[in-house]
PDB file of C-alpha atoms and ligand atoms in Angstrom:
ATOM      1  CA  MET X  26       0.000   0.000   0.000  1.00  0.00           C
ATOM      2  CA  SER X  27       1.460   3.366  -0.963  1.00  0.00           C
ATOM      3  CA  LEU X  28       2.066   5.888   1.765  1.00  0.00           C
ATOM      4  CA  PRO X  29       0.157   9.161   2.002  1.00  0.00           C
ATOM      5  CA  THR X  30       1.913  12.402   1.103  1.00  0.00           C
ATOM      6  CA  THR X  31      -0.381  15.059   2.546  1.00  0.00           C
ATOM      7  CA  PRO X  32      -1.207  16.067   6.151  1.00  0.00           C
ATOM      8  CA  LYS X  33      -4.857  15.077   5.799  1.00  0.00           C
ATOM      9  CA  GLY X  34      -3.921  11.880   3.973  1.00  0.00           C
ATOM     10  CA  TRP X  35      -1.640  10.804   6.816  1.00  0.00           C
ATOM     11  CA  ALA X  36      -4.200  11.703   9.454  1.00  0.00           C
ATOM     12  CA  ILE X  37      -6.914   9.734   7.680  1.00  0.00           C
ATOM     13  CA  ARG X  38      -4.619   6.710   7.274  1.00  0.00           C
ATOM     14  CA  LEU X  39      -3.748   6.680  10.980  1.00  0.00           C
ATOM     15  CA  THR X  40      -7.386   7.217  11.929  1.00  0.00           C
ATOM     16  CA  GLN X  41      -8.352   4.157   9.880  1.00  0.00           C
ATOM     17  CA  ILE X  42      -5.695   2.051  11.596  1.00  0.00           C
ATOM     18  CA  LEU X  43      -6.727   3.290  15.053  1.00  0.00           C
ATOM     19  CA  SER X  44     -10.418   2.686  14.373  1.00  0.00           C
ATOM     20  CA  ALA X  45      -9.703  -0.897  13.315  1.00  0.00           C
ATOM     21  CA  VAL X  46      -7.527  -1.604  16.368  1.00  0.00           C
ATOM     22  CA  GLN X  47      -9.903   0.069  18.797  1.00  0.00           C
ATOM     23  CA  GLY X  48     -12.913  -1.649  17.257  1.00  0.00           C
ATOM     24  CA  THR X  49     -11.245  -5.056  17.604  1.00  0.00           C
ATOM     25  CA  HIS X  50     -10.351  -4.486  21.242  1.00  0.00           C
ATOM     26  CA  GLY X  51     -13.440  -2.518  22.190  1.00  0.00           C
ATOM     27  CA  LEU X  52     -11.353   0.470  23.257  1.00  0.00           C
ATOM     28  CA  PRO X  53     -12.643   4.029  23.470  1.00  0.00           C
ATOM     29  CA  ARG X  54     -11.872   5.954  20.293  1.00  0.00           C
ATOM     30  CA  PHE X  55     -10.913   9.219  22.017  1.00  0.00           C
ATOM     31  CA  PRO X  56      -8.723  10.813  23.128  1.00  0.00           C
ATOM     32  CA  ILE X  57      -5.947   9.468  20.961  1.00  0.00           C
ATOM     33  CA  ASP X  58      -2.797   8.231  22.690  1.00  0.00           C
ATOM     34  CA  VAL X  59      -0.301   9.919  20.387  1.00  0.00           C
ATOM     35  CA  ALA X  60       2.828   8.703  22.196  1.00  0.00           C
ATOM     36  CA  THR X  61       1.906   5.031  21.788  1.00  0.00           C
ATOM     37  CA  LEU X  62       0.633   5.506  18.261  1.00  0.00           C
ATOM     38  CA  ALA X  63       3.817   7.307  17.181  1.00  0.00           C
ATOM     39  CA  GLN X  64       6.088   4.557  18.484  1.00  0.00           C
ATOM     40  CA  ASP X  65       4.015   1.550  17.372  1.00  0.00           C
ATOM     41  CA  PHE X  66       3.248   2.883  13.921  1.00  0.00           C
ATOM     42  CA  SER X  67       6.753   4.144  13.126  1.00  0.00           C
ATOM     43  CA  ARG X  68       8.316   0.823  14.195  1.00  0.00           C
ATOM     44  CA  GLN X  69       6.043  -1.084  11.839  1.00  0.00           C
ATOM     45  CA  VAL X  70       6.118   1.213   8.827  1.00  0.00           C
ATOM     46  CA  PHE X  71       9.591   2.754   9.100  1.00  0.00           C
ATOM     47  CA  PRO X  72      11.679   0.096  10.867  1.00  0.00           C
ATOM     48  CA  ASN X  73      14.895   1.884   9.888  1.00  0.00           C
ATOM     49  CA  ALA X  74      13.751   5.205  11.334  1.00  0.00           C
ATOM     50  CA  PRO X  75      11.457   4.428  14.249  1.00  0.00           C
ATOM     51  CA  ILE X  76      10.354   6.847  16.943  1.00  0.00           C
ATOM     52  CA  THR X  77      11.816   5.247  20.055  1.00  0.00           C
ATOM     53  CA  MET X  78      11.427   8.068  22.566  1.00  0.00           C
ATOM     54  CA  VAL X  79       8.523  10.323  23.499  1.00  0.00           C
ATOM     55  CA  ARG X  80       9.127  12.310  26.637  1.00  0.00           C
ATOM     56  CA  GLY X  81       8.928  15.645  28.402  1.00  0.00           C
ATOM     57  CA  LEU X  82      11.960  17.837  29.022  1.00  0.00           C
ATOM     58  CA  ASN X  83      12.457  21.224  30.551  1.00  0.00           C
ATOM     59  CA  LEU X  84      12.788  23.087  27.239  1.00  0.00           C
ATOM     60  CA  SER X  85      13.401  26.798  27.017  1.00  0.00           C
ATOM     61  CA  ARG X  86      10.477  29.138  27.375  1.00  0.00           C
ATOM     62  CA  GLY X  87       8.496  29.571  24.177  1.00  0.00           C
ATOM     63  CA  VAL X  88       9.504  26.153  22.791  1.00  0.00           C
ATOM     64  CA  ASP X  89       6.579  23.719  22.838  1.00  0.00           C
ATOM     65  CA  GLY X  90       8.159  20.671  21.250  1.00  0.00           C
ATOM     66  CA  MET X  91      10.886  19.099  19.144  1.00  0.00           C
ATOM     67  CA  LEU X  92      11.393  16.342  16.653  1.00  0.00           C
ATOM     68  CA  THR X  93      14.953  15.190  17.062  1.00  0.00           C
ATOM     69  CA  PRO X  94      17.162  12.485  15.544  1.00  0.00           C
ATOM     70  CA  HIS X  95      19.033  10.143  17.866  1.00  0.00           C
ATOM     71  CA  PRO X  96      22.376  11.792  18.661  1.00  0.00           C
ATOM     72  CA  HIS X  97      24.330   8.648  17.773  1.00  0.00           C
ATOM     73  CA  GLY X  98      23.045   8.486  14.230  1.00  0.00           C
ATOM     74  CA  SER X  99      21.161   5.224  14.688  1.00  0.00           C
ATOM     75  CA  GLY X 100      18.328   6.429  12.528  1.00  0.00           C
ATOM     76  CA  GLU X 101      15.975   6.536  15.507  1.00  0.00           C
ATOM     77  CA  TRP X 102      13.888   9.587  16.286  1.00  0.00           C
ATOM     78  CA  GLY X 103      12.561  11.204  19.418  1.00  0.00           C
ATOM     79  CA  ILE X 104       9.641  13.492  20.140  1.00  0.00           C
ATOM     80  CA  ILE X 105      10.047  15.870  23.042  1.00  0.00           C
ATOM     81  CA  PHE X 106       7.481  18.154  24.606  1.00  0.00           C
ATOM     82  CA  ASN X 107       8.115  20.990  27.018  1.00  0.00           C
ATOM     83  CA  GLU X 108       7.215  19.535  30.400  1.00  0.00           C
ATOM     84  CA  THR X 109       6.769  22.990  31.901  1.00  0.00           C
ATOM     85  CA  ILE X 110       3.546  23.242  29.885  1.00  0.00           C
ATOM     86  CA  ARG X 111       0.868  22.082  32.258  1.00  0.00           C
ATOM     87  CA  SER X 112      -2.074  21.893  29.862  1.00  0.00           C
ATOM     88  CA  PRO X 113      -2.565  18.239  28.808  1.00  0.00           C
ATOM     89  CA  GLY X 114      -4.358  19.529  25.711  1.00  0.00           C
ATOM     90  CA  ARG X 115      -1.392  21.581  24.572  1.00  0.00           C
ATOM     91  CA  ARG X 116       0.969  18.688  25.262  1.00  0.00           C
ATOM     92  CA  ASN X 117      -1.156  16.308  23.257  1.00  0.00           C
ATOM     93  CA  PHE X 118      -1.446  18.706  20.338  1.00  0.00           C
ATOM     94  CA  THR X 119       2.321  19.235  20.407  1.00  0.00           C
ATOM     95  CA  LEU X 120       2.955  15.473  20.247  1.00  0.00           C
ATOM     96  CA  ALA X 121       0.644  15.157  17.256  1.00  0.00           C
ATOM     97  CA  HIS X 122       2.259  18.207  15.621  1.00  0.00           C
ATOM     98  CA  GLU X 123       5.730  16.633  15.991  1.00  0.00           C
ATOM     99  CA  LEU X 124       4.435  13.307  14.681  1.00  0.00           C
ATOM    100  CA  GLY X 125       3.224  15.290  11.663  1.00  0.00           C
ATOM    101  CA  HIS X 126       6.734  16.665  11.135  1.00  0.00           C
ATOM    102  CA  TYR X 127       8.126  13.137  11.437  1.00  0.00           C
ATOM    103  CA  LEU X 128       5.779  11.763   8.781  1.00  0.00           C
ATOM    104  CA  LEU X 129       5.947  14.713   6.407  1.00  0.00           C
ATOM    105  CA  HIS X 130       9.195  16.590   6.936  1.00  0.00           C
ATOM    106  CA  ARG X 131      11.924  14.483   8.532  1.00  0.00           C
ATOM    107  CA  ARG X 132      13.610  13.652   5.228  1.00  0.00           C
ATOM    108  CA  ASN X 133      14.113  17.330   4.415  1.00  0.00           C
ATOM    109  CA  ASN X 134      15.072  18.133   7.989  1.00  0.00           C
ATOM    110  CA  PRO X 135      17.538  15.436   9.018  1.00  0.00           C
ATOM    111  CA  ASN X 136      18.633  17.496  12.025  1.00  0.00           C
ATOM    112  CA  GLY X 137      15.088  17.660  13.324  1.00  0.00           C
ATOM    113  CA  LEU X 138      12.827  20.613  14.077  1.00  0.00           C
ATOM    114  CA  THR X 139      12.194  22.838  17.055  1.00  0.00           C
ATOM    115  CA  CYS X 140       8.707  24.267  17.347  1.00  0.00           C
ATOM    116  CA  THR X 141       7.607  27.311  19.261  1.00  0.00           C
ATOM    117  CA  ASN X 142       4.355  28.138  20.904  1.00  0.00           C
ATOM    118  CA  ARG X 143       3.757  30.495  17.970  1.00  0.00           C
ATOM    119  CA  ASN X 144       4.220  27.661  15.443  1.00  0.00           C
ATOM    120  CA  MET X 145       1.317  25.782  17.043  1.00  0.00           C
ATOM    121  CA  ALA X 146      -0.939  28.604  15.865  1.00  0.00           C
ATOM    122  CA  ASP X 147       0.574  28.837  12.371  1.00  0.00           C
ATOM    123  CA  TRP X 148      -2.213  27.752  10.071  1.00  0.00           C
ATOM    124  CA  ASP X 149      -1.312  29.828   7.052  1.00  0.00           C
ATOM    125  CA  GLU X 150       0.389  27.578   4.509  1.00  0.00           C
ATOM    126  CA  GLY X 151       1.512  30.596   2.511  1.00  0.00           C
ATOM    127  CA  ARG X 152       3.483  31.945   5.437  1.00  0.00           C
ATOM    128  CA  ASN X 153       4.934  28.867   7.054  1.00  0.00           C
ATOM    129  CA  ARG X 154       4.150  25.754   5.077  1.00  0.00           C
ATOM    130  CA  ILE X 155       5.629  23.028   7.211  1.00  0.00           C
ATOM    131  CA  GLU X 156       4.224  24.390  10.476  1.00  0.00           C
ATOM    132  CA  ALA X 157       0.784  24.767   8.921  1.00  0.00           C
ATOM    133  CA  GLU X 158       1.020  21.201   7.589  1.00  0.00           C
ATOM    134  CA  ALA X 159       2.005  19.832  10.999  1.00  0.00           C
ATOM    135  CA  ASN X 160      -0.959  21.648  12.543  1.00  0.00           C
ATOM    136  CA  THR X 161      -3.362  20.390   9.914  1.00  0.00           C
ATOM    137  CA  PHE X 162      -2.130  16.834  10.499  1.00  0.00           C
ATOM    138  CA  ALA X 163      -2.488  17.207  14.288  1.00  0.00           C
ATOM    139  CA  SER X 164      -5.950  18.680  13.977  1.00  0.00           C
ATOM    140  CA  TYR X 165      -7.224  15.909  11.710  1.00  0.00           C
ATOM    141  CA  LEU X 166      -5.553  13.139  13.695  1.00  0.00           C
ATOM    142  CA  LEU X 167      -6.834  14.273  17.087  1.00  0.00           C
ATOM    143  CA  MET X 168     -10.225  15.503  15.853  1.00  0.00           C
ATOM    144  CA  PRO X 169     -11.308  13.419  12.856  1.00  0.00           C
ATOM    145  CA  LEU X 170     -13.818  15.273  10.753  1.00  0.00           C
ATOM    146  CA  ASP X 171     -16.621  12.716  10.867  1.00  0.00           C
ATOM    147  CA  ASP X 172     -16.608  12.546  14.637  1.00  0.00           C
ATOM    148  CA  PHE X 173     -16.211  16.310  15.048  1.00  0.00           C
ATOM    149  CA  ARG X 174     -19.167  16.965  12.745  1.00  0.00           C
ATOM    150  CA  ALA X 175     -21.274  14.396  14.595  1.00  0.00           C
ATOM    151  CA  GLN X 176     -20.482  16.072  17.916  1.00  0.00           C
ATOM    152  CA  ILE X 177     -21.615  19.543  16.840  1.00  0.00           C
ATOM    153  CA  LYS X 178     -24.586  18.457  14.745  1.00  0.00           C
ATOM    154  CA  ASP X 179     -27.750  20.331  15.775  1.00  0.00           C
ATOM    155  CA  ARG X 180     -25.934  22.111  18.589  1.00  0.00           C
ATOM    156  CA  THR X 181     -25.514  25.836  18.992  1.00  0.00           C
ATOM    157  CA  VAL X 182     -21.812  26.360  19.250  1.00  0.00           C
ATOM    158  CA  ASP X 183     -20.575  28.277  22.260  1.00  0.00           C
ATOM    159  CA  ILE X 184     -17.626  28.160  24.630  1.00  0.00           C
ATOM    160  CA  ASP X 185     -19.174  25.316  26.640  1.00  0.00           C
ATOM    161  CA  VAL X 186     -19.611  23.133  23.540  1.00  0.00           C
ATOM    162  CA  MET X 187     -16.053  23.921  22.502  1.00  0.00           C
ATOM    163  CA  THR X 188     -14.749  23.109  25.990  1.00  0.00           C
ATOM    164  CA  ALA X 189     -16.537  19.747  25.903  1.00  0.00           C
ATOM    165  CA  LEU X 190     -14.919  19.004  22.539  1.00  0.00           C
ATOM    166  CA  ALA X 191     -11.495  20.033  23.846  1.00  0.00           C
ATOM    167  CA  ASP X 192     -12.004  17.535  26.692  1.00  0.00           C
ATOM    168  CA  ARG X 193     -13.219  14.779  24.371  1.00  0.00           C
ATOM    169  CA  TYR X 194     -10.161  15.010  22.129  1.00  0.00           C
ATOM    170  CA  ALA X 195      -7.682  16.148  24.816  1.00  0.00           C
ATOM    171  CA  VAL X 196      -6.735  19.270  22.892  1.00  0.00           C
ATOM    172  CA  SER X 197      -6.590  22.913  23.913  1.00  0.00           C
ATOM    173  CA  LEU X 198      -9.660  25.081  23.655  1.00  0.00           C
ATOM    174  CA  THR X 199      -8.047  27.099  20.865  1.00  0.00           C
ATOM    175  CA  ALA X 200      -7.315  23.927  18.867  1.00  0.00           C
ATOM    176  CA  ALA X 201     -10.967  22.886  19.123  1.00  0.00           C
ATOM    177  CA  ILE X 202     -12.183  26.358  18.144  1.00  0.00           C
ATOM    178  CA  LEU X 203      -9.767  26.538  15.194  1.00  0.00           C
ATOM    179  CA  LYS X 204     -10.991  23.158  14.006  1.00  0.00           C
ATOM    180  CA  TRP X 205     -14.565  24.379  14.119  1.00  0.00           C
ATOM    181  CA  LEU X 206     -13.664  27.612  12.324  1.00  0.00           C
ATOM    182  CA  THR X 207     -12.114  25.674   9.442  1.00  0.00           C
ATOM    183  CA  ILE X 208     -15.275  23.664   8.784  1.00  0.00           C
ATOM    184  CA  THR X 209     -18.186  25.866   9.831  1.00  0.00           C
ATOM    185  CA  ASP X 210     -20.530  27.775   7.549  1.00  0.00           C
ATOM    186  CA  LYS X 211     -20.999  30.337  10.343  1.00  0.00           C
ATOM    187  CA  ARG X 212     -19.412  33.766  10.377  1.00  0.00           C
ATOM    188  CA  ALA X 213     -17.114  33.542  13.366  1.00  0.00           C
ATOM    189  CA  MET X 214     -13.644  34.457  14.610  1.00  0.00           C
ATOM    190  CA  VAL X 215     -11.310  33.553  17.431  1.00  0.00           C
ATOM    191  CA  VAL X 216      -9.216  36.331  18.957  1.00  0.00           C
ATOM    192  CA  VAL X 217      -6.406  35.480  21.331  1.00  0.00           C
ATOM    193  CA  GLY X 218      -5.374  38.405  23.491  1.00  0.00           C
ATOM    194  CA  LYS X 219      -2.191  38.843  25.471  1.00  0.00           C
ATOM    195  CA  ASP X 220      -1.466  41.641  27.898  1.00  0.00           C
ATOM    196  CA  GLY X 221      -4.278  43.767  26.472  1.00  0.00           C
ATOM    197  CA  PHE X 222      -3.307  43.313  22.826  1.00  0.00           C
ATOM    198  CA  ILE X 223      -4.462  41.002  20.058  1.00  0.00           C
ATOM    199  CA  ASP X 224      -1.862  38.253  19.846  1.00  0.00           C
ATOM    200  CA  TRP X 225      -3.476  36.551  16.882  1.00  0.00           C
ATOM    201  CA  ALA X 226      -6.897  36.059  15.364  1.00  0.00           C
ATOM    202  CA  TRP X 227      -8.483  33.701  12.880  1.00  0.00           C
ATOM    203  CA  SER X 228     -11.731  34.139  10.923  1.00  0.00           C
ATOM    204  CA  SER X 229     -13.884  31.432   9.380  1.00  0.00           C
ATOM    205  CA  GLU X 230     -13.992  31.428   5.587  1.00  0.00           C
ATOM    206  CA  PRO X 231     -17.587  32.781   5.456  1.00  0.00           C
ATOM    207  CA  LEU X 232     -16.499  35.702   7.650  1.00  0.00           C
ATOM    208  CA  ILE X 233     -13.393  36.399   5.550  1.00  0.00           C
ATOM    209  CA  ARG X 234     -15.581  36.419   2.438  1.00  0.00           C
ATOM    210  CA  THR X 235     -17.540  39.299   3.965  1.00  0.00           C
ATOM    211  CA  GLY X 236     -14.334  41.243   4.556  1.00  0.00           C
ATOM    212  CA  ILE X 237     -13.995  40.803   8.310  1.00  0.00           C
ATOM    213  CA  TYR X 238     -10.596  39.649   9.528  1.00  0.00           C
ATOM    214  CA  TYR X 239      -7.456  40.938  11.149  1.00  0.00           C
ATOM    215  CA  ALA X 240      -4.576  41.117   8.714  1.00  0.00           C
ATOM    216  CA  ALA X 241      -1.670  38.902   9.670  1.00  0.00           C
ATOM    217  CA  ARG X 242       0.484  40.359  12.417  1.00  0.00           C
ATOM    218  CA  GLN X 243       1.319  43.556  10.598  1.00  0.00           C
ATOM    219  CA  SER X 244       0.698  45.886  13.449  1.00  0.00           C
ATOM    220  CA  VAL X 245       0.016  45.950  17.138  1.00  0.00           C
ATOM    221  CA  ILE X 246      -3.699  46.167  17.851  1.00  0.00           C
ATOM    222  CA  GLU X 247      -5.215  46.708  21.260  1.00  0.00           C
ATOM    223  CA  LEU X 248      -8.117  44.579  22.381  1.00  0.00           C
ATOM    224  CA  PRO X 249     -11.216  46.763  21.936  1.00  0.00           C
ATOM    225  CA  PRO X 250     -11.673  48.553  25.295  1.00  0.00           C
ATOM    226  CA  ALA X 251     -15.371  47.598  25.453  1.00  0.00           C
ATOM    227  CA  SER X 252     -14.720  43.897  24.759  1.00  0.00           C
ATOM    228  CA  LEU X 253     -15.159  41.299  27.477  1.00  0.00           C
ATOM    229  CA  ALA X 254     -11.532  40.332  26.950  1.00  0.00           C
ATOM    230  CA  ALA X 255     -10.283  43.837  27.730  1.00  0.00           C
ATOM    231  CA  GLN X 256     -12.669  44.351  30.619  1.00  0.00           C
ATOM    232  CA  GLU X 257     -11.480  41.220  32.396  1.00  0.00           C
ATOM    233  CA  VAL X 258     -14.994  40.312  33.474  1.00  0.00           C
ATOM    234  CA  ASP X 259     -15.481  37.383  35.806  1.00  0.00           C
ATOM    235  CA  GLY X 260     -15.242  33.891  34.360  1.00  0.00           C
ATOM    236  CA  GLU X 261     -18.954  33.169  34.421  1.00  0.00           C
ATOM    237  CA  THR X 262     -19.823  36.393  32.595  1.00  0.00           C
ATOM    238  CA  GLY X 263     -17.089  35.712  30.054  1.00  0.00           C
ATOM    239  CA  ARG X 264     -18.288  32.207  29.263  1.00  0.00           C
ATOM    240  CA  HIS X 265     -21.910  33.269  29.098  1.00  0.00           C
ATOM    241  CA  GLY X 266     -20.954  36.026  26.685  1.00  0.00           C
ATOM    242  CA  HIS X 267     -22.328  39.363  25.634  1.00  0.00           C
ATOM    243  CA  LEU X 268     -23.971  40.743  22.512  1.00  0.00           C
ATOM    244  CA  HIS X 269     -22.000  43.875  21.693  1.00  0.00           C
ATOM    245  CA  PRO X 270     -23.482  46.729  19.673  1.00  0.00           C
ATOM    246  CA  VAL X 271     -21.904  47.795  16.377  1.00  0.00           C
ATOM    247  CA  GLY X 272     -18.467  49.304  16.787  1.00  0.00           C
ATOM    248  CA  VAL X 273     -16.943  47.198  19.532  1.00  0.00           C
ATOM    249  CA  TRP X 274     -15.423  44.554  17.264  1.00  0.00           C
ATOM    250  CA  LEU X 275     -14.639  44.678  13.525  1.00  0.00           C
ATOM    251  CA  GLY X 276     -17.498  45.175  11.099  1.00  0.00           C
ATOM    252  CA  SER X 277     -20.831  46.984  11.037  1.00  0.00           C
ATOM    253  CA  GLU X 278     -22.875  44.439  12.936  1.00  0.00           C
ATOM    254  CA  PRO X 279     -23.599  43.477  16.499  1.00  0.00           C
ATOM    255  CA  VAL X 280     -21.210  40.731  17.623  1.00  0.00           C
ATOM    256  CA  ARG X 281     -21.648  38.091  20.297  1.00  0.00           C
ATOM    257  CA  GLU X 282     -18.444  37.601  22.252  1.00  0.00           C
ATOM    258  CA  MET X 283     -17.681  34.754  24.630  1.00  0.00           C
ATOM    259  CA  THR X 284     -14.371  34.855  26.430  1.00  0.00           C
ATOM    260  CA  VAL X 285     -12.295  32.627  28.648  1.00  0.00           C
ATOM    261  CA  PHE X 286      -9.366  33.858  30.674  1.00  0.00           C
ATOM    262  CA  SER X 287      -6.205  31.950  31.455  1.00  0.00           C
ATOM    263  CA  PRO X 288      -5.737  31.370  35.192  1.00  0.00           C
ATOM    264  CA  THR X 289      -3.249  34.214  35.485  1.00  0.00           C
ATOM    265  CA  ASN X 290      -5.314  36.486  33.231  1.00  0.00           C
ATOM    266  CA  GLU X 291      -2.465  37.293  30.868  1.00  0.00           C
ATOM    267  CA  MET X 292      -4.168  35.492  27.995  1.00  0.00           C
ATOM    268  CA  THR X 293      -7.736  35.658  26.715  1.00  0.00           C
ATOM    269  CA  ILE X 294      -9.547  33.554  24.146  1.00  0.00           C
ATOM    270  CA  SER X 295     -12.579  35.251  22.606  1.00  0.00           C
ATOM    271  CA  LEU X 296     -15.017  33.478  20.340  1.00  0.00           C
ATOM    272  CA  LEU X 297     -16.853  36.050  18.204  1.00  0.00           C
ATOM    273  CA  LEU X 298     -20.097  35.085  16.517  1.00  0.00           C
ATOM    274  CA  TYR X 299     -21.387  37.374  13.774  1.00  0.00           C
ATOM    275  CA  PRO X 300     -24.938  37.263  12.357  1.00  0.00           C
ATOM    276  CA  ASP X 301     -25.358  34.458   9.817  1.00  0.00           C
ATOM    277  CA  ARG X 302     -26.159  36.897   7.065  1.00  0.00           C
ATOM    278  CA  ALA X 303     -23.788  39.769   6.344  1.00  0.00           C
ATOM    279  CA  PRO X 304     -25.390  43.170   5.784  1.00  0.00           C
ATOM    280  CA  SER X 305     -25.950  43.932   2.119  1.00  0.00           C
ATOM    281  CA  ARG X 306     -24.278  46.824   0.378  1.00  0.00           C
ATOM    282  CA  SER X 307     -27.428  48.953   0.672  1.00  0.00           C
ATOM    283  CA  GLU X 308     -27.876  48.101   4.334  1.00  0.00           C
ATOM    284  CA  LEU X 309     -24.312  49.114   4.978  1.00  0.00           C
ATOM    285  CA  ALA X 310     -24.918  52.383   3.135  1.00  0.00           C
ATOM    286  CA  GLU X 311     -27.907  53.088   5.367  1.00  0.00           C
ATOM    287  CA  LEU X 312     -25.695  52.679   8.402  1.00  0.00           C
ATOM    288  CA  GLU X 313     -23.637  55.618   7.205  1.00  0.00           C
ATOM    289  CA  GLU X 314     -25.058  59.078   7.878  1.00  0.00           C
ATOM    290  CA  GLU X 315     -23.916  60.376   4.524  1.00  0.00           C
ATOM    291  CA  PRO X 316     -23.758  57.413   2.245  1.00  0.00           C
ATOM    292  CA  THR X 317     -21.334  57.679  -0.604  1.00  0.00           C
ATOM    293  CA  PRO X 318     -20.981  55.341  -3.563  1.00  0.00           C
ATOM    294  CA  ASP X 319     -17.713  53.938  -2.289  1.00  0.00           C
ATOM    295  CA  THR X 320     -18.760  53.364   1.312  1.00  0.00           C
ATOM    296  CA  PHE X 321     -18.483  49.645   1.012  1.00  0.00           C
ATOM    297  CA  ASP X 322     -15.090  49.808  -0.643  1.00  0.00           C
ATOM    298  CA  LYS X 323     -13.792  52.039   2.111  1.00  0.00           C
ATOM    299  CA  PHE X 324     -15.175  49.641   4.644  1.00  0.00           C
ATOM    300  CA  MET X 325     -13.399  46.758   2.975  1.00  0.00           C
ATOM    301  CA  ASP X 326     -10.121  48.658   2.709  1.00  0.00           C
ATOM    302  CA  CYS X 327     -10.306  49.666   6.308  1.00  0.00           C
ATOM    303  CA  LYS X 328     -10.712  46.054   7.388  1.00  0.00           C
ATOM    304  CA  ALA X 329      -7.903  44.919   5.182  1.00  0.00           C
ATOM    305  CA  VAL X 330      -5.306  47.185   6.695  1.00  0.00           C
ATOM    306  CA  ARG X 331      -6.274  46.968  10.332  1.00  0.00           C
TER     307      ARG X 331
HETATM  308 ZN1  LIG I 415       6.496  22.510  14.162  1.00  0.00          ZN
END
């Protein structure tokens, strides 16, 4: 059987193998034990280059994980995660991300790869192809599409649903939200804030198509002062969310924001839900006091450069 060559192809192949094994032994399908999978699978399929070590180490701050060849040139590989990271979800995602590098990129990177916290949020293949590929692989391995779709079917997505999914798959909340954003037909965005500023943000395709997104890391943008994230509301209020009037977040529509705060409050994760239907050109014009023919174009330009 030929081997896959794409991130999704690899994830689907491993999912098929896991489903067969788990079905035979009556084991629960989730969460996926990446450490065992990586070692068992690599030994069988790549006996000359097996993964023989998966462990935590006290890596430098900002480094989440590494794929590393055996120092004695035996052909063996190791996957290392930063043991100072407490979140089991982040650890699990990192292991899957490194397994993705092993399957897809080890031949072109014989000295291995070191991956930062930032790389785990790199989903733009145009900007950083191999990191985006490793993330896509991890996402599809840990959260197979059929199961993910079944879990959210007929449910109104909110932070609680996303938290339940993060628990089911043992991934971080942001990984679960990003997965949803890549498959949903809703207009939605995740905004991760750090120290009062937007660290990064990601819009669903339907939201991007209506011109609402933060351009990639070109400038420093403060969290909107009226947002839940900036106001540091209590946890219950943040999870429950708030429907903001026009003008708090990007766009010319009211936006529902739900926010969770990291325990030390230095990081915020906001899920923004926009109305299903974007305002039409004429509706947007009516929102302006003195509509001009190019109102919509200005609006689009403004979003593009922010
Ligand atoms: Zn990486």
